[in-house]
CSV table of N, CA and C in Angstrom, one decimal:
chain,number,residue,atom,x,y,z
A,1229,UNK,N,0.8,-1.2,0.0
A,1229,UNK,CA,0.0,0.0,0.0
A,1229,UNK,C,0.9,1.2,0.0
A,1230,UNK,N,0.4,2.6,-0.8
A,1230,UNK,CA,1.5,3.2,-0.7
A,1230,UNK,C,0.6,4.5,-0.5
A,1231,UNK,N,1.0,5.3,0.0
A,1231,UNK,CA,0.0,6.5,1.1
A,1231,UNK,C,0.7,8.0,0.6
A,1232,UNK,N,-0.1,8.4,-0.1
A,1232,UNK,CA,0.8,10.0,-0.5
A,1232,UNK,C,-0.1,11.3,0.3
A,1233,UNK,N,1.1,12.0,0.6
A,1233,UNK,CA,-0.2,13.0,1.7
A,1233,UNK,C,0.7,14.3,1.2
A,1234,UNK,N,0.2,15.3,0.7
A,1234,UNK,CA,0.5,16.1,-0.5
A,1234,UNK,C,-0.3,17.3,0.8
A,1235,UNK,N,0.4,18.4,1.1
A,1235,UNK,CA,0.7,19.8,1.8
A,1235,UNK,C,0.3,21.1,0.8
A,1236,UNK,N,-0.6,21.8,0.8
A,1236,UNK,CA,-0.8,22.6,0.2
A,1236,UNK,C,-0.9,23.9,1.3
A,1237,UNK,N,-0.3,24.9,1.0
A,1237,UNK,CA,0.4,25.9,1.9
A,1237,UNK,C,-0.1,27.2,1.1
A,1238,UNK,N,-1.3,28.2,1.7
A,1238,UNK,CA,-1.6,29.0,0.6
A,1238,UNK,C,-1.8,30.7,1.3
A,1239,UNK,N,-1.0,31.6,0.6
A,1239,UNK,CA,-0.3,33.0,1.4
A,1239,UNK,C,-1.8,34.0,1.3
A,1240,UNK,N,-2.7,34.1,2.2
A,1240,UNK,CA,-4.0,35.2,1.8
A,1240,UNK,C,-3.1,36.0,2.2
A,1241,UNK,N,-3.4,37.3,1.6
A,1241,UNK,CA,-3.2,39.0,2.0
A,1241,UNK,C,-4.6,39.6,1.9
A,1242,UNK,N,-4.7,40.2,3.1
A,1242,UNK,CA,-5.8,40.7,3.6
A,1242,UNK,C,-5.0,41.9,3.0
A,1243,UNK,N,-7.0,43.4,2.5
A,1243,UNK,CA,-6.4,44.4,1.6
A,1243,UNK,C,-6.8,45.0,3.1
A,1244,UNK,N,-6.4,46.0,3.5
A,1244,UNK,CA,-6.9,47.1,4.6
A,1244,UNK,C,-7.7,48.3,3.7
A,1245,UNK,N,-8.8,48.5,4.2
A,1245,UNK,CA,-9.0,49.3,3.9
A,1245,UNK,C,-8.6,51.0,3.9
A,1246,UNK,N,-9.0,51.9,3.2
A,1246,UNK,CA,-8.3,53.2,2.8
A,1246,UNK,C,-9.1,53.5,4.2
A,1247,UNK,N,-8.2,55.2,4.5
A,1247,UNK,CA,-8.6,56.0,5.8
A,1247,UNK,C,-8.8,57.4,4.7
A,1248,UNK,N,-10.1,58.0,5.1
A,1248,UNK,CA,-10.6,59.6,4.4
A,1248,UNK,C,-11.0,60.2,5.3
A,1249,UNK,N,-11.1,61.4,5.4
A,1249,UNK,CA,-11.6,62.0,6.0
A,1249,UNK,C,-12.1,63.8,5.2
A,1250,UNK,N,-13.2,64.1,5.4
A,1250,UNK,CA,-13.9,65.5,4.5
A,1250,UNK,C,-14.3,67.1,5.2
A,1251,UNK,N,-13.8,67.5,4.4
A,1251,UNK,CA,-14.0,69.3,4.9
A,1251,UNK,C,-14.4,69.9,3.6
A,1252,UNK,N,-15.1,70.6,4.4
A,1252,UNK,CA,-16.2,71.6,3.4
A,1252,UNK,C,-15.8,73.0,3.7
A,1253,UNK,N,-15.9,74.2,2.7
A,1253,UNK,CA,-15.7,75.6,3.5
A,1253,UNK,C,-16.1,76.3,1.9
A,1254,UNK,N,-17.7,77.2,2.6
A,1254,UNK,CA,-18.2,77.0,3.9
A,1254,UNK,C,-19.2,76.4,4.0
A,1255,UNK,N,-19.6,75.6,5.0
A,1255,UNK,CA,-20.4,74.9,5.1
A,1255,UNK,C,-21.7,75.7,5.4
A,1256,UNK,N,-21.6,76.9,5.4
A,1256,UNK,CA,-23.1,77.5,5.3
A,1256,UNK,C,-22.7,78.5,4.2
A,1257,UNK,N,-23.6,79.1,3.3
A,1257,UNK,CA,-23.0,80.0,2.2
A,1257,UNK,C,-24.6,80.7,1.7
A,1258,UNK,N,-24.2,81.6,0.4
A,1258,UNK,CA,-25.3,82.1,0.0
A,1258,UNK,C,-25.1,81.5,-1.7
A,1259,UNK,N,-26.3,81.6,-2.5
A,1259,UNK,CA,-26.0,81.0,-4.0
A,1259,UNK,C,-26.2,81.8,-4.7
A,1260,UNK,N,-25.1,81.5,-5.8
A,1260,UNK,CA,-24.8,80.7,-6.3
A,1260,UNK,C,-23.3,80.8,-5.5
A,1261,UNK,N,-23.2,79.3,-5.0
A,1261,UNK,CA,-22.2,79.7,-4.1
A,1261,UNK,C,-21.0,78.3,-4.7
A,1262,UNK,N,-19.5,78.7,-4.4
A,1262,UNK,CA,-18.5,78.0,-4.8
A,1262,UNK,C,-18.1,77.2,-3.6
A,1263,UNK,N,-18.0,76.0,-2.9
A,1263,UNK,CA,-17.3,75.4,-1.9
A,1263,UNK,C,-16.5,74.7,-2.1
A,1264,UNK,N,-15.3,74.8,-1.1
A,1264,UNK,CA,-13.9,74.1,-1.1
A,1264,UNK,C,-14.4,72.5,-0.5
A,1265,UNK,N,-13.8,71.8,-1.6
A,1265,UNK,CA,-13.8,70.5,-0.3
A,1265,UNK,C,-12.6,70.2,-0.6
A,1266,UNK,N,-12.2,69.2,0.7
A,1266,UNK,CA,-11.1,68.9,0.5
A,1266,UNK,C,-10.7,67.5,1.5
A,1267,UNK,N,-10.3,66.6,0.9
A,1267,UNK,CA,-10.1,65.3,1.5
A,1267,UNK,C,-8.7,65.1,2.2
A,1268,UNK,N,-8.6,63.9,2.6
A,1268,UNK,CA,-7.4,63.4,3.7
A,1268,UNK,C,-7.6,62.4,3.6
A,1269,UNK,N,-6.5,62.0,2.3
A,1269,UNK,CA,-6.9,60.1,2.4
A,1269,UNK,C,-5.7,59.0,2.3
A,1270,UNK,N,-5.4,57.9,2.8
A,1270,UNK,CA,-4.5,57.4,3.0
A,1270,UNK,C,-4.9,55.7,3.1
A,1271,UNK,N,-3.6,54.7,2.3
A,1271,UNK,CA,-4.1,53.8,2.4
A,1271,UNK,C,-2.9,52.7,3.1
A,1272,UNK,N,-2.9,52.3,4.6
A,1272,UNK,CA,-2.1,51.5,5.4
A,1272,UNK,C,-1.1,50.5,4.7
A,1273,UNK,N,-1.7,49.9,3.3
A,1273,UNK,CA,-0.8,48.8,2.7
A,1273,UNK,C,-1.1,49.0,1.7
A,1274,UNK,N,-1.0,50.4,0.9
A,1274,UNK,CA,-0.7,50.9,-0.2
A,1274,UNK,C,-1.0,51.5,-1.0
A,1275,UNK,N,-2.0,52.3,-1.8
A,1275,UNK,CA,-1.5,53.8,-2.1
A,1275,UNK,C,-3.3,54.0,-2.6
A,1276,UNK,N,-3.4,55.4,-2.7
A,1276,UNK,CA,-4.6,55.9,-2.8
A,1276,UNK,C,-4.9,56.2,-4.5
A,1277,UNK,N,-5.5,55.0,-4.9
A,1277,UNK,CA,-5.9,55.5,-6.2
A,1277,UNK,C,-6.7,56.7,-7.1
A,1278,UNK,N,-7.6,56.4,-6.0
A,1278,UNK,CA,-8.6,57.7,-6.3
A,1278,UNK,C,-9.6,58.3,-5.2
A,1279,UNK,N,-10.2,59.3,-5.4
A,1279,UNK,CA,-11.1,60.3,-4.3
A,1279,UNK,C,-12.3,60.5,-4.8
A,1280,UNK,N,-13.2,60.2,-4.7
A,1280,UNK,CA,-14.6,60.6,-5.7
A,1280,UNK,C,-15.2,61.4,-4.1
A,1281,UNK,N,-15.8,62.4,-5.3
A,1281,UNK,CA,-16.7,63.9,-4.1
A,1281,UNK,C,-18.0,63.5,-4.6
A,1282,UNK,N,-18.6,63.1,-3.6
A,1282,UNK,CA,-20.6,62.8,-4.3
A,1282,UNK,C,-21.2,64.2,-3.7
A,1283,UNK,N,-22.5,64.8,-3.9
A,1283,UNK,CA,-23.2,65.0,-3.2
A,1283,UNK,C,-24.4,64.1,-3.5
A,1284,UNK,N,-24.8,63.7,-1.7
A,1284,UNK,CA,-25.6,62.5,-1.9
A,1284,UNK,C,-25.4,61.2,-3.0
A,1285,UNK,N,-25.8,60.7,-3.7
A,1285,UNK,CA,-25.3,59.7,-4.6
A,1285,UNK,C,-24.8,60.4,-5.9
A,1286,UNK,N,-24.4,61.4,-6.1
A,1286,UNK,CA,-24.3,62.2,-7.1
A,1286,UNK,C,-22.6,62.6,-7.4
A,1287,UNK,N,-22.1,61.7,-8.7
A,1287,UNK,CA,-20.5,62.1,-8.8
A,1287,UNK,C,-20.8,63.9,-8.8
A,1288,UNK,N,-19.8,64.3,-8.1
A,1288,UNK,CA,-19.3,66.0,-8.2
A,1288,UNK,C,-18.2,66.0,-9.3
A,1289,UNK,N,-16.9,64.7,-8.3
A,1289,UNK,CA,-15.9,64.9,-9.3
A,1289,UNK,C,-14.7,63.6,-9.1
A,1290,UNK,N,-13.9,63.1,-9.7
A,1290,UNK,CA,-12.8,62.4,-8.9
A,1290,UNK,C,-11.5,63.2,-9.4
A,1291,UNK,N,-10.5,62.7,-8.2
A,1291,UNK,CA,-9.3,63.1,-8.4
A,1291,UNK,C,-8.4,62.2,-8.1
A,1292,UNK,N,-7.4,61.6,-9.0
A,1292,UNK,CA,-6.5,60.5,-8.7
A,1292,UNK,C,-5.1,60.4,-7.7
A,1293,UNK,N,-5.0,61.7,-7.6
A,1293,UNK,CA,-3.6,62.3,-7.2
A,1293,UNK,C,-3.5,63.2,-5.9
A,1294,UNK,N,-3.2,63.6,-5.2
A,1294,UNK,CA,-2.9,64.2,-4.0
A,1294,UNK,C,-2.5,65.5,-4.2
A,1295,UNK,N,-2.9,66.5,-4.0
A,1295,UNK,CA,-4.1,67.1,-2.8
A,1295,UNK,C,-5.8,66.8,-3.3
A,1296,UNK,N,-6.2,66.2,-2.7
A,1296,UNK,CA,-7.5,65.3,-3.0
A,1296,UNK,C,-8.3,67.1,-2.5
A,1297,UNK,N,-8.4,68.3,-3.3
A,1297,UNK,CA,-8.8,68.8,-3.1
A,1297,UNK,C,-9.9,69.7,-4.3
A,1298,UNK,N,-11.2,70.0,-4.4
A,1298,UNK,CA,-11.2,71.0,-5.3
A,1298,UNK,C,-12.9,71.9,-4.8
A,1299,UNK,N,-12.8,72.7,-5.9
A,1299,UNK,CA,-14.0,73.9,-5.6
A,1299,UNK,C,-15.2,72.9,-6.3
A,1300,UNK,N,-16.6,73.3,-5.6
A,1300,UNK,CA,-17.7,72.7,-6.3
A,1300,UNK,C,-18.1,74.3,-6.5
A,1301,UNK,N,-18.4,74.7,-7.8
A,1301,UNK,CA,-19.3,75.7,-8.0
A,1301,UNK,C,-20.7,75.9,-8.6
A,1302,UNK,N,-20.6,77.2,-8.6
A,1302,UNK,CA,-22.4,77.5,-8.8
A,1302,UNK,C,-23.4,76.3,-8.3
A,1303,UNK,N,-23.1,76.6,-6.9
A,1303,UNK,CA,-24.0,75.4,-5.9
A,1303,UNK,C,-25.4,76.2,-6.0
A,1304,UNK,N,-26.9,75.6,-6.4
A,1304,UNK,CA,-27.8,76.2,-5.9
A,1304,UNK,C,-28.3,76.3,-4.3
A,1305,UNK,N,-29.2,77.4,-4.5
A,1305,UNK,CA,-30.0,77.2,-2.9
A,1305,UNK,C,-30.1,75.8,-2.5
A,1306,UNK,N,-29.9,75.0,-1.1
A,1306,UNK,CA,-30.9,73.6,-0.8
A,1306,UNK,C,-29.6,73.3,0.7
A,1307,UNK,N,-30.1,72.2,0.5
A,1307,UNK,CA,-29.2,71.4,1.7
A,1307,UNK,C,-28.9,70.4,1.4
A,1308,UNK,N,-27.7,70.2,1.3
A,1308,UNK,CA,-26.5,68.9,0.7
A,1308,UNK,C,-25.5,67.9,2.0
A,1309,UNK,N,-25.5,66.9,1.6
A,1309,UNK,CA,-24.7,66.4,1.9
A,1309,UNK,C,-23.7,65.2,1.6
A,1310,UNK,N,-22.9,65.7,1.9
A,1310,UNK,CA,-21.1,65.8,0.6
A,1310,UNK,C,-20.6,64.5,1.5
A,1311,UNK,N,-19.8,63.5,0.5
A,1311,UNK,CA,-19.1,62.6,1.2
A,1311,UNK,C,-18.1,62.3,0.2
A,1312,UNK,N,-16.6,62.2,0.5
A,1312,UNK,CA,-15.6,61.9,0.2
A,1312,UNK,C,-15.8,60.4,0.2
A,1313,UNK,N,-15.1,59.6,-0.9
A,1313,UNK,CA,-14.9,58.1,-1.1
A,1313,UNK,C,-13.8,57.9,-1.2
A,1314,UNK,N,-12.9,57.2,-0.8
A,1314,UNK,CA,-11.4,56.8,-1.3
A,1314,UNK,C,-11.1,55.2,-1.8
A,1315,UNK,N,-10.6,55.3,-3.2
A,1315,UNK,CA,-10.4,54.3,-3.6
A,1315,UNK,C,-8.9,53.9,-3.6
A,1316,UNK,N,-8.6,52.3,-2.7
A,1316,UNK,CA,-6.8,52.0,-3.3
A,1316,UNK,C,-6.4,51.1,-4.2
A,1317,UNK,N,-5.0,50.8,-4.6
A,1317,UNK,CA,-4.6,50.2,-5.6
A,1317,UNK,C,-5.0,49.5,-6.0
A,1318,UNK,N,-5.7,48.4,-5.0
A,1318,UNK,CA,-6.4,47.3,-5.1
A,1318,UNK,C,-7.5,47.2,-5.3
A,1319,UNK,N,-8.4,48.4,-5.1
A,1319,UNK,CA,-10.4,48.4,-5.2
A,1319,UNK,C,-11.1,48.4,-3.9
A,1320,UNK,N,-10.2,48.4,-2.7
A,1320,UNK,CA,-10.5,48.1,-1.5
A,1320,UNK,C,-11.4,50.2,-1.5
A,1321,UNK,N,-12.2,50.7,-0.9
A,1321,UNK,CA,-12.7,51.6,-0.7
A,1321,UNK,C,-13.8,51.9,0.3
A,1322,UNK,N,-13.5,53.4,1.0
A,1322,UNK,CA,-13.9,54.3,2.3
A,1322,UNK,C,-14.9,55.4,2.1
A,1323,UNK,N,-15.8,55.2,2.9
A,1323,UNK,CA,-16.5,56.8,2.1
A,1323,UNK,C,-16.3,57.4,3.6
A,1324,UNK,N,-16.2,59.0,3.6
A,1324,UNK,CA,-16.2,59.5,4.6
A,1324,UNK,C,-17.5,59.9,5.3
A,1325,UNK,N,-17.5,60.1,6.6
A,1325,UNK,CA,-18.5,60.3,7.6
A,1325,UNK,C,-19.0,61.9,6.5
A,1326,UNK,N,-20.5,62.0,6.5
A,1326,UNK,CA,-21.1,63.1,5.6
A,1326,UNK,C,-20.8,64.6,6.5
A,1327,UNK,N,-20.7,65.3,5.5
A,1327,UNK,CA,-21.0,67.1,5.5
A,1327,UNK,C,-22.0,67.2,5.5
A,1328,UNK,N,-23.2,68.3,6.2
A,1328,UNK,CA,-24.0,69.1,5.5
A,1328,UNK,C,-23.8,70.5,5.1
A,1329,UNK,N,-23.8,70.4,3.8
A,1329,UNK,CA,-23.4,72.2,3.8
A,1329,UNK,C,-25.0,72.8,2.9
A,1330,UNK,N,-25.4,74.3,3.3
A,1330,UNK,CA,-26.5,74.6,3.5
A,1330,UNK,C,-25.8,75.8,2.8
A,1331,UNK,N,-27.0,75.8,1.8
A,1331,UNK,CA,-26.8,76.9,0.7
A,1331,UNK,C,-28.4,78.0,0.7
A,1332,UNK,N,-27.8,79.0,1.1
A,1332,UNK,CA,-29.3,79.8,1.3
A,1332,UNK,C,-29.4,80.6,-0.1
A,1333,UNK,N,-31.1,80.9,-0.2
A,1333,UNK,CA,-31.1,81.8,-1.3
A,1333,UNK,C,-30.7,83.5,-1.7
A,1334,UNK,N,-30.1,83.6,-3.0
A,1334,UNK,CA,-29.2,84.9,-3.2
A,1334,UNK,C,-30.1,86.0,-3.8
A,1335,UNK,N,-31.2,85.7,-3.1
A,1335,UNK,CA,-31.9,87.0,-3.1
A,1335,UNK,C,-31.5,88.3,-2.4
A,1336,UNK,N,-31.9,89.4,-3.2
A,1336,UNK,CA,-31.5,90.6,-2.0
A,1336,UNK,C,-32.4,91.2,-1.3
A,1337,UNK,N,-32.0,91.5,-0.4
A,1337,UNK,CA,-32.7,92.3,0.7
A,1337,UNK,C,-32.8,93.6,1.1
A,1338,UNK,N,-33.5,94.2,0.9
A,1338,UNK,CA,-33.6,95.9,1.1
A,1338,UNK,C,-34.1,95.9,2.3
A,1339,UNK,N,-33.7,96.7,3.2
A,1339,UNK,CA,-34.1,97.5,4.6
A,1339,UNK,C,-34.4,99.0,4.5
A,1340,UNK,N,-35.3,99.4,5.5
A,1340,UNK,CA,-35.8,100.7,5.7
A,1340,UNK,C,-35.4,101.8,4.3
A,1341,UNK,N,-36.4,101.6,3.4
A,1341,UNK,CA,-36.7,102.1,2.2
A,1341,UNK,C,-37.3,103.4,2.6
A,1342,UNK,N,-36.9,104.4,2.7
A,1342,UNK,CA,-37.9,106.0,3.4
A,1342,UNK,C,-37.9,106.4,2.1
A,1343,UNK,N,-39.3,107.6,2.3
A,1343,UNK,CA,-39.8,107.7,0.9
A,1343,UNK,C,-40.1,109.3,1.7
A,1344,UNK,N,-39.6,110.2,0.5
A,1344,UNK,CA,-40.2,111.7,0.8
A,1344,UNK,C,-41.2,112.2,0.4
């Protein structure tokens, strides 16, 4: 009788996921208003491919390269809220804890109008 007992030895690499984090400025404004966002993203076992800016499910923009930063413009009146996503080499991906930034309307306002 002859008995073969065959070893298979097999290396997983776990991916870590990315670290982001989101800033808005300003986060209260008038419209049509321009806001800075700007991300902080980092990936523990290897590199940050990309940054996608949503508001709500809605691409704004991506950026693949560092300073994960840009202007959203001619924001209308309403109330948004903005989340950073960070994607790494691997596909592994973070979305950041939400903004609300609150865009009031750019109407004007006249005060004490005296009339002769």
């Amino acid at each position: 009788m002859v008995c073969i007992i065959a070893v298979v030895m097999a290396q997983v690499e776990i991916n870590e996921g990315t670290v982001v984090s989101l800033t808005a400025s300003p986060t209260n404004a008038v419209a049509p208003a321009t806001i800075l966002l700007n991300a902080t993203a980092s990936d523990p076992d290897g590199s940050v491919a990309k940054v996608d800016f949503y508001n709500g499910s809605n691409l704004i923009t991506s950026i693949a390269q560092a300073p994960y930063s840009t202007p959203w413009s001619n924001v209308a009146a309403g109330t948004y809220s903005v989340t950073a996503k960070a994607t790494d080499n691997l596909g592994a991906s973070t979305t950041s804890i939400p903004i609300t930034v609150t865009v009031a309307s750019g109407t004007a306002k006249i005060d004490n109008i005296q009339t002769d």
